[in-house]
Coordinates of C-alpha atoms in Angstrom, one line a residue:
X1 CA 5.0 -24.4 4.5
X2 CA 8.2 -24.2 2.6
X3 CA 8.5 -23.4 -1.1
X4 CA 9.3 -27.0 -2.1
X5 CA 6.7 -28.5 -0.1
X6 CA 4.2 -26.1 -1.6
X7 CA 5.1 -26.8 -5.1
X8 CA 4.6 -30.5 -4.3
X9 CA 1.1 -30.0 -3.0
X10 CA 0.3 -27.8 -6.0
X11 CA 1.4 -30.4 -8.5
X12 CA -0.7 -33.0 -6.8
X13 CA -3.8 -30.8 -6.6
X14 CA -3.3 -29.2 -9.9
X15 CA -3.6 -25.7 -8.5
X16 CA -1.2 -22.8 -9.0
X17 CA 1.1 -21.4 -6.3
X18 CA 1.0 -18.0 -4.8
X19 CA 4.2 -17.1 -3.0
X20 CA 4.1 -14.1 -0.7
X21 CA 7.7 -12.8 -0.3
X22 CA 7.9 -10.5 2.7
X23 CA 10.2 -9.3 5.6
X24 CA 9.6 -8.6 9.2
X25 CA 10.4 -4.9 8.7
X26 CA 8.3 -4.2 5.7
X27 CA 5.3 -1.9 6.4
X28 CA 3.4 -2.6 3.2
X29 CA 3.9 -6.4 3.8
X30 CA 1.9 -6.0 7.2
X31 CA -0.6 -3.9 5.6
X32 CA -1.4 -6.6 2.9
X33 CA -1.5 -9.2 5.6
X34 CA -3.6 -7.3 7.9
X35 CA -6.1 -5.6 5.4
X36 CA -6.2 -7.5 2.2
X37 CA -5.7 -11.4 2.7
X38 CA -8.4 -11.6 5.6
X39 CA -11.1 -10.2 3.4
X40 CA -13.6 -12.7 2.0
X41 CA -13.1 -11.7 -1.6
X42 CA -9.4 -12.5 -1.3
X43 CA -9.9 -15.7 0.6
X44 CA -12.5 -17.0 -1.8
X45 CA -10.1 -16.4 -4.8
X46 CA -6.7 -17.4 -3.4
X47 CA -8.0 -20.6 -1.6
X48 CA -9.9 -21.7 -4.7
X49 CA -6.9 -21.0 -7.3
X50 CA -3.7 -21.4 -5.4
X51 CA -1.6 -23.1 -2.9
X52 CA -0.7 -20.2 -0.8
X53 CA 2.9 -19.9 0.7
X54 CA 4.2 -17.0 2.9
X55 CA 8.0 -16.9 3.3
X56 CA 10.2 -14.3 5.3
X57 CA 13.1 -13.5 2.7
X58 CA 15.5 -13.0 5.6
X59 CA 15.0 -16.2 7.4
X60 CA 15.6 -20.0 6.7
X61 CA 15.4 -20.7 3.0
X62 CA 14.3 -17.0 2.4
X63 CA 17.7 -15.4 1.5
X64 CA 18.7 -18.1 -1.0
X65 CA 15.2 -18.2 -2.5
X66 CA 15.1 -14.3 -2.8
X67 CA 18.4 -14.5 -4.6
X68 CA 17.4 -17.2 -6.9
X69 CA 14.0 -15.6 -7.8
X70 CA 15.5 -12.0 -8.2
X71 CA 13.3 -10.5 -5.5
X72 CA 14.6 -7.1 -4.9
X73 CA 11.6 -5.2 -3.3
X74 CA 9.0 -6.1 -0.7
X75 CA 6.2 -7.2 -0.9
X76 CA 6.7 -9.2 -4.0
X77 CA 4.1 -11.8 -4.9
X78 CA 5.0 -14.5 -7.4
X79 CA 2.7 -16.9 -9.0
X80 CA 3.7 -20.3 -10.3
X81 CA 1.8 -22.9 -12.4
X82 CA 1.3 -26.4 -11.0
X83 CA 4.6 -27.5 -12.5
X84 CA 6.5 -24.7 -10.7
X85 CA 7.1 -22.4 -13.5
X86 CA 6.7 -18.7 -12.8
X87 CA 3.7 -17.3 -14.5
X88 CA 3.3 -13.8 -13.0
X89 CA 4.7 -11.4 -10.6
X90 CA 3.3 -8.4 -8.6
X91 CA 5.4 -6.0 -6.5
X92 CA 3.6 -3.9 -3.8
X93 CA 0.1 -3.9 -2.5
X94 CA -3.2 -2.3 -3.5
X95 CA -5.6 -0.1 -1.8
X96 CA -8.2 -2.8 -1.1
X97 CA -8.8 -6.6 -1.5
X98 CA -10.8 -6.1 -4.7
X99 CA -8.1 -4.2 -6.4
X100 CA -5.5 -6.7 -5.2
X101 CA -7.4 -9.8 -6.6
X102 CA -7.8 -8.1 -10.0
X103 CA -4.1 -7.2 -10.1
X104 CA -3.3 -10.7 -9.4
X105 CA -5.8 -12.1 -12.0
X106 CA -4.1 -9.8 -14.7
X107 CA -0.7 -11.0 -13.7
X108 CA -1.7 -14.6 -14.3
X109 CA -4.1 -13.9 -17.3
X110 CA -3.2 -13.2 -21.0
X111 CA -1.1 -10.1 -19.9
X112 CA 0.8 -12.2 -17.3
X113 CA 4.7 -12.2 -17.5
X114 CA 4.9 -15.7 -18.9
X115 CA 2.4 -15.0 -21.7
X116 CA 4.0 -11.7 -22.5
X117 CA 7.5 -13.3 -22.6
X118 CA 6.3 -16.1 -24.9
X119 CA 4.8 -13.5 -27.4
X120 CA 8.1 -11.4 -27.2
X121 CA 10.1 -14.8 -27.9
X122 CA 7.8 -15.6 -30.7
X123 CA 8.6 -12.3 -32.5
X124 CA 5.7 -10.0 -31.4
X125 CA 7.0 -6.5 -31.9
X126 CA 4.1 -4.1 -32.6
X127 CA 4.5 -0.9 -30.6
X128 CA 1.1 -1.4 -28.7
X129 CA 2.3 -4.9 -27.5
X130 CA 5.8 -3.6 -26.5
X131 CA 4.4 -0.8 -24.6
X132 CA 2.1 -3.2 -22.6
X133 CA 5.0 -5.7 -22.1
X134 CA 7.2 -2.8 -20.6
X135 CA 4.3 -2.3 -18.1
X136 CA 4.3 -5.9 -17.2
X137 CA 8.0 -5.9 -16.8
X138 CA 7.8 -2.7 -14.6
X139 CA 5.5 -4.6 -12.3
X140 CA 7.8 -7.5 -12.2
X141 CA 10.7 -5.1 -11.4
X142 CA 12.6 -6.6 -14.3
X143 CA 14.4 -3.4 -15.2
X144 CA 17.1 -5.1 -17.2
X145 CA 14.7 -6.8 -19.5
X146 CA 12.6 -3.5 -19.7
X147 CA 15.8 -1.6 -20.9
X148 CA 16.4 -4.3 -23.7
X149 CA 12.8 -4.1 -24.8
X150 CA 12.7 -0.4 -24.9
X151 CA 15.9 -0.2 -26.9
X152 CA 14.2 -2.4 -29.5
X153 CA 11.1 -0.3 -29.5
X154 CA 13.2 2.8 -30.1
X155 CA 15.6 1.2 -32.6
X156 CA 15.6 3.0 -36.0
X157 CA 12.9 5.4 -34.8
X158 CA 14.9 8.1 -33.4
X159 CA 13.5 10.7 -35.9
X160 CA 10.0 9.8 -34.8
X161 CA 10.6 10.9 -31.2
X162 CA 9.5 14.4 -31.9
X163 CA 6.1 13.4 -33.4
X164 CA 5.3 10.1 -31.4
X165 CA 4.6 10.7 -27.7
X166 CA 4.5 7.0 -26.8
X167 CA 8.0 6.7 -28.2
X168 CA 9.1 9.8 -26.4
X169 CA 7.7 8.6 -23.1
X170 CA 9.4 5.2 -23.6
X171 CA 12.7 7.1 -24.2
X172 CA 12.2 9.2 -21.0
X173 CA 11.4 6.3 -18.7
X174 CA 13.9 3.6 -20.1
X175 CA 16.7 5.0 -21.9
X176 CA 19.6 4.6 -19.6
X177 CA 22.6 5.3 -21.9
X178 CA 23.9 8.6 -23.0
X179 CA 25.6 6.8 -25.8
X180 CA 22.5 5.4 -27.4
X181 CA 21.2 6.8 -30.9
X182 CA 18.1 8.0 -29.3
X183 CA 19.9 10.0 -26.6
X184 CA 22.4 11.5 -29.1
X185 CA 19.5 12.4 -31.3
X186 CA 17.7 14.2 -28.5
X187 CA 20.8 16.1 -27.6
X188 CA 21.4 17.2 -31.3
X189 CA 17.8 18.6 -31.3
X190 CA 17.5 19.5 -27.7
X191 CA 15.8 23.0 -28.4
X192 CA 13.1 21.4 -30.5
X193 CA 12.4 18.7 -27.8
X194 CA 12.4 21.4 -25.2
X195 CA 9.7 23.4 -27.0
X196 CA 7.4 20.4 -27.5
X197 CA 7.7 18.4 -24.3
X198 CA 7.9 19.4 -20.6
X199 CA 11.4 21.0 -20.4
X200 CA 12.1 20.1 -16.6
X201 CA 11.2 16.5 -17.1
X202 CA 13.6 16.1 -20.1
X203 CA 16.3 18.0 -18.3
X204 CA 16.0 15.6 -15.3
X205 CA 16.2 12.6 -17.5
X206 CA 19.3 13.8 -19.3
X207 CA 21.1 14.7 -16.2
X208 CA 20.2 11.3 -14.6
X209 CA 21.4 9.4 -17.7
X210 CA 24.8 11.1 -17.6
X211 CA 25.1 10.5 -13.9
X212 CA 24.1 6.9 -13.7
X213 CA 25.9 5.5 -16.8
X214 CA 29.3 4.8 -15.0
X215 CA 27.7 2.3 -12.9
X216 CA 27.2 0.0 -15.9
X217 CA 31.0 -0.1 -16.2
X218 CA 31.3 -1.7 -12.8
X219 CA 30.8 -5.4 -12.8
X220 CA 31.1 -8.1 -10.3
X221 CA 31.9 -11.7 -11.3
X222 CA 30.3 -14.9 -9.8
X223 CA 33.4 -15.3 -7.6
X224 CA 33.0 -11.8 -6.2
X225 CA 35.8 -10.2 -8.3
X226 CA 35.0 -6.6 -9.2
X227 CA 36.2 -5.0 -12.3
X228 CA 35.8 -1.5 -13.7
X229 CA 36.3 -0.6 -17.2
X230 CA 38.7 2.4 -17.1
X231 CA 39.2 2.5 -20.8
X232 CA 35.4 3.0 -21.3
X233 CA 35.3 5.5 -18.6
X234 CA 38.0 7.5 -20.3
X235 CA 36.1 7.5 -23.4
X236 CA 33.0 8.6 -21.5
X237 CA 34.7 11.6 -20.0
X238 CA 35.7 12.6 -23.5
X239 CA 32.0 12.3 -24.5
X240 CA 30.9 14.4 -21.6
X241 CA 33.4 17.1 -22.6
X242 CA 32.1 16.9 -26.2
X243 CA 28.6 17.8 -24.9
X244 CA 29.9 20.2 -22.3
X245 CA 28.2 18.3 -19.4
X246 CA 28.4 20.8 -16.5
X247 CA 28.4 18.1 -13.8
X248 CA 31.1 15.9 -15.4
X249 CA 33.7 16.4 -12.7
X250 CA 31.1 15.5 -10.0
X251 CA 30.1 12.4 -12.1
X252 CA 33.6 11.2 -12.2
X253 CA 34.3 11.7 -8.6
X254 CA 31.0 9.8 -7.6
X255 CA 32.1 7.0 -9.9
X256 CA 35.5 6.7 -8.2
X257 CA 33.6 6.6 -4.8
X258 CA 31.4 3.7 -6.2
X259 CA 34.4 1.8 -7.3
X260 CA 36.2 2.2 -4.1
X261 CA 33.2 0.9 -2.3
X262 CA 32.8 -2.1 -4.6
X263 CA 36.4 -3.0 -4.2
X264 CA 36.4 -2.6 -0.4
X265 CA 39.1 0.2 -0.4
X266 CA 37.3 1.9 2.6
X267 CA 40.1 4.3 3.5
X268 CA 40.2 5.5 -0.2
X269 CA 36.4 5.6 -0.2
X270 CA 36.3 7.9 2.9
X271 CA 39.0 10.3 1.5
X272 CA 37.1 10.5 -1.9
X273 CA 33.8 11.2 -0.1
X274 CA 35.6 13.9 1.9
X275 CA 36.9 15.4 -1.4
X276 CA 33.3 15.5 -2.7
X277 CA 32.0 17.3 0.4
X278 CA 34.6 19.9 0.2
X279 CA 34.2 20.5 -3.6
X280 CA 30.6 20.1 -4.1
X281 CA 29.2 21.0 -0.6
X282 CA 27.5 19.2 2.2
X283 CA 24.5 16.8 1.5
X284 CA 22.9 15.2 4.4
X285 CA 21.7 12.2 2.4
X286 CA 25.1 11.6 1.0
X287 CA 26.8 12.0 4.4
X288 CA 24.6 9.7 6.3
X289 CA 24.5 7.0 3.5
X290 CA 28.3 7.1 3.0
X291 CA 28.8 6.9 6.8
X292 CA 26.3 4.1 7.0
X293 CA 28.1 2.0 4.4
X294 CA 31.5 2.5 6.2
X295 CA 29.8 1.4 9.4
X296 CA 28.3 -1.7 8.0
X297 CA 31.2 -2.7 5.5
X298 CA 34.5 -1.6 7.0
X299 CA 36.7 -2.5 9.9
X300 CA 39.1 0.3 9.0
X301 CA 39.4 2.6 12.0
X302 CA 40.7 5.5 9.9
X303 CA 37.9 5.4 7.6
X304 CA 35.5 5.3 10.4
X305 CA 37.0 8.2 12.0
X306 CA 36.8 10.3 8.9
X307 CA 33.1 9.5 8.6
X308 CA 32.6 10.5 12.3
X309 CA 34.4 13.8 11.4
X310 CA 31.8 14.5 8.7
X311 CA 28.8 14.0 11.0
X312 CA 30.3 15.8 13.9
X313 CA 31.0 18.8 11.7
X314 CA 27.6 18.6 10.2
X315 CA 25.9 18.4 13.6
X316 CA 27.7 21.7 14.7
X317 CA 26.5 23.4 11.4
X318 CA 22.9 22.1 11.9
X319 CA 22.9 23.6 15.5
X320 CA 24.2 26.9 14.1
X321 CA 21.6 26.9 11.3
X322 CA 18.7 26.2 13.7
X323 CA 19.9 28.8 16.2
X324 CA 19.6 31.5 13.4
X325 CA 16.0 30.6 12.6
X326 CA 13.2 32.9 13.9
X327 CA 11.4 31.5 16.8
X328 CA 8.0 29.9 15.9
X329 CA 4.7 31.5 17.0
X330 CA 2.3 29.4 19.2
X331 CA 0.8 26.7 17.1
X332 CA 3.3 26.9 14.2
X333 CA 5.3 24.0 12.9
X334 CA 8.5 24.2 10.7
X335 CA 7.9 22.7 7.2
X336 CA 11.2 21.0 7.3
X337 CA 13.5 20.4 10.3
X338 CA 17.1 19.0 10.4
X339 CA 16.3 17.2 13.8
X340 CA 15.9 13.9 11.9
X341 CA 19.3 14.0 10.6
X342 CA 20.7 15.1 13.9
X343 CA 19.3 12.1 15.8
X344 CA 20.5 9.8 13.0
X345 CA 24.0 11.2 13.1
X346 CA 24.1 11.0 16.8
X347 CA 23.1 7.4 16.8
X348 CA 25.6 6.4 14.1
X349 CA 28.4 8.2 15.7
X350 CA 27.7 6.3 19.0
X351 CA 27.7 3.0 16.9
X352 CA 31.0 3.8 15.2
X353 CA 33.0 5.0 18.2

C-alpha cells in the first residue's frame, strides 16, 4: 500500500496512519519487523488505531517521500492523523513490543510532536516544558528546531549556568555555536565550570563546537549551488586565535576539505586530504571515508590515484605494525585489530583501479 492510498483509507475510516520508513539494509528495521510487529500486543494496538503502511525509502516513491518528510535515520516511524497531518515521530526501535507500543502512544499523546509544537507556537516557555519539548524533538531527529529551542531556553540566562544543572546540560547537548553568549560566558569562566562539572565532558563539548562551526557557513541552494561564507570564516579564525584554540589550523584545513567536496573540486579535495594526513598524522577513519567519497563522487583519475596511494601506504604500515606485535598465546585474542581496515582498503583499492 502506498502512502497516498493509505491516507485515503485512513480518511475514510477515521483512523490514524502509521508509516514505517525502512530500508533493505537496515538491521534495526529487520529486528522491529521480526520481533516487535508480530507480537499480539503490537497487533492489537496498531490494527485498532492505525492504517499501517510500510515503505522502503530507497525504492519507488520512497526517495522522494523520505526527502519530503525529512527522514534521515532508519527505522523512522511517523504517525499522521486521519487528515494526513503529522502528529508524532519515533526514530529507532525498542527492546520489546510493550515498550514500542508505549513509545508510540507517547508520540501521539499529549507529549506528541504536534501537541508540543502547538504549545510552543502558543507561547509556552517555562523551562520544564522546553526541556520536555527538546526530548520530543530529539526523538523526531529535528536537530535544527532543537537548537532554536535550546537557544531560547538559554537566552538571558548565561549567568545561571553555573547554578542550574538543567540549563548547563541543555548547553552541553545543544549549543553548537562558539559565538553564542552562553559559549562565550563558559569560556570566560572556564575554571569555575571545570571545578563544578565533569571536566572531560565539557572539554569534549567545547572542542566539538569549535570543530563543527565552519559547516554552518557552507550552504547549498535549491538549485544545487554551493556557497561558503569566506568573510565569516576569516572572522572565525580571528576568534579562534583570540581564545588560543590549539586545533585551529586543523579546523581550517578540515573546513577547506569540506568546501572542496561540496563544490566537487575532487583533485583539490584529494590534495587537501593528503596535506592533512602529512601534517596531522594518519587516521584510518579519515583515510577510508575520504577515499570512499572520492570513489563515489569523482571521475577524476588523478584524485582516485591519490586516494589509492593513501590506502596502499597505510596497508604497508599496518603490515609493519602487526609484524612488530608479540605473538598471541593459545586462546588469546587481540583487543583491537587493524585487519578490518586492511580488508576494507583492499576492496576499495580494487574498486578504484
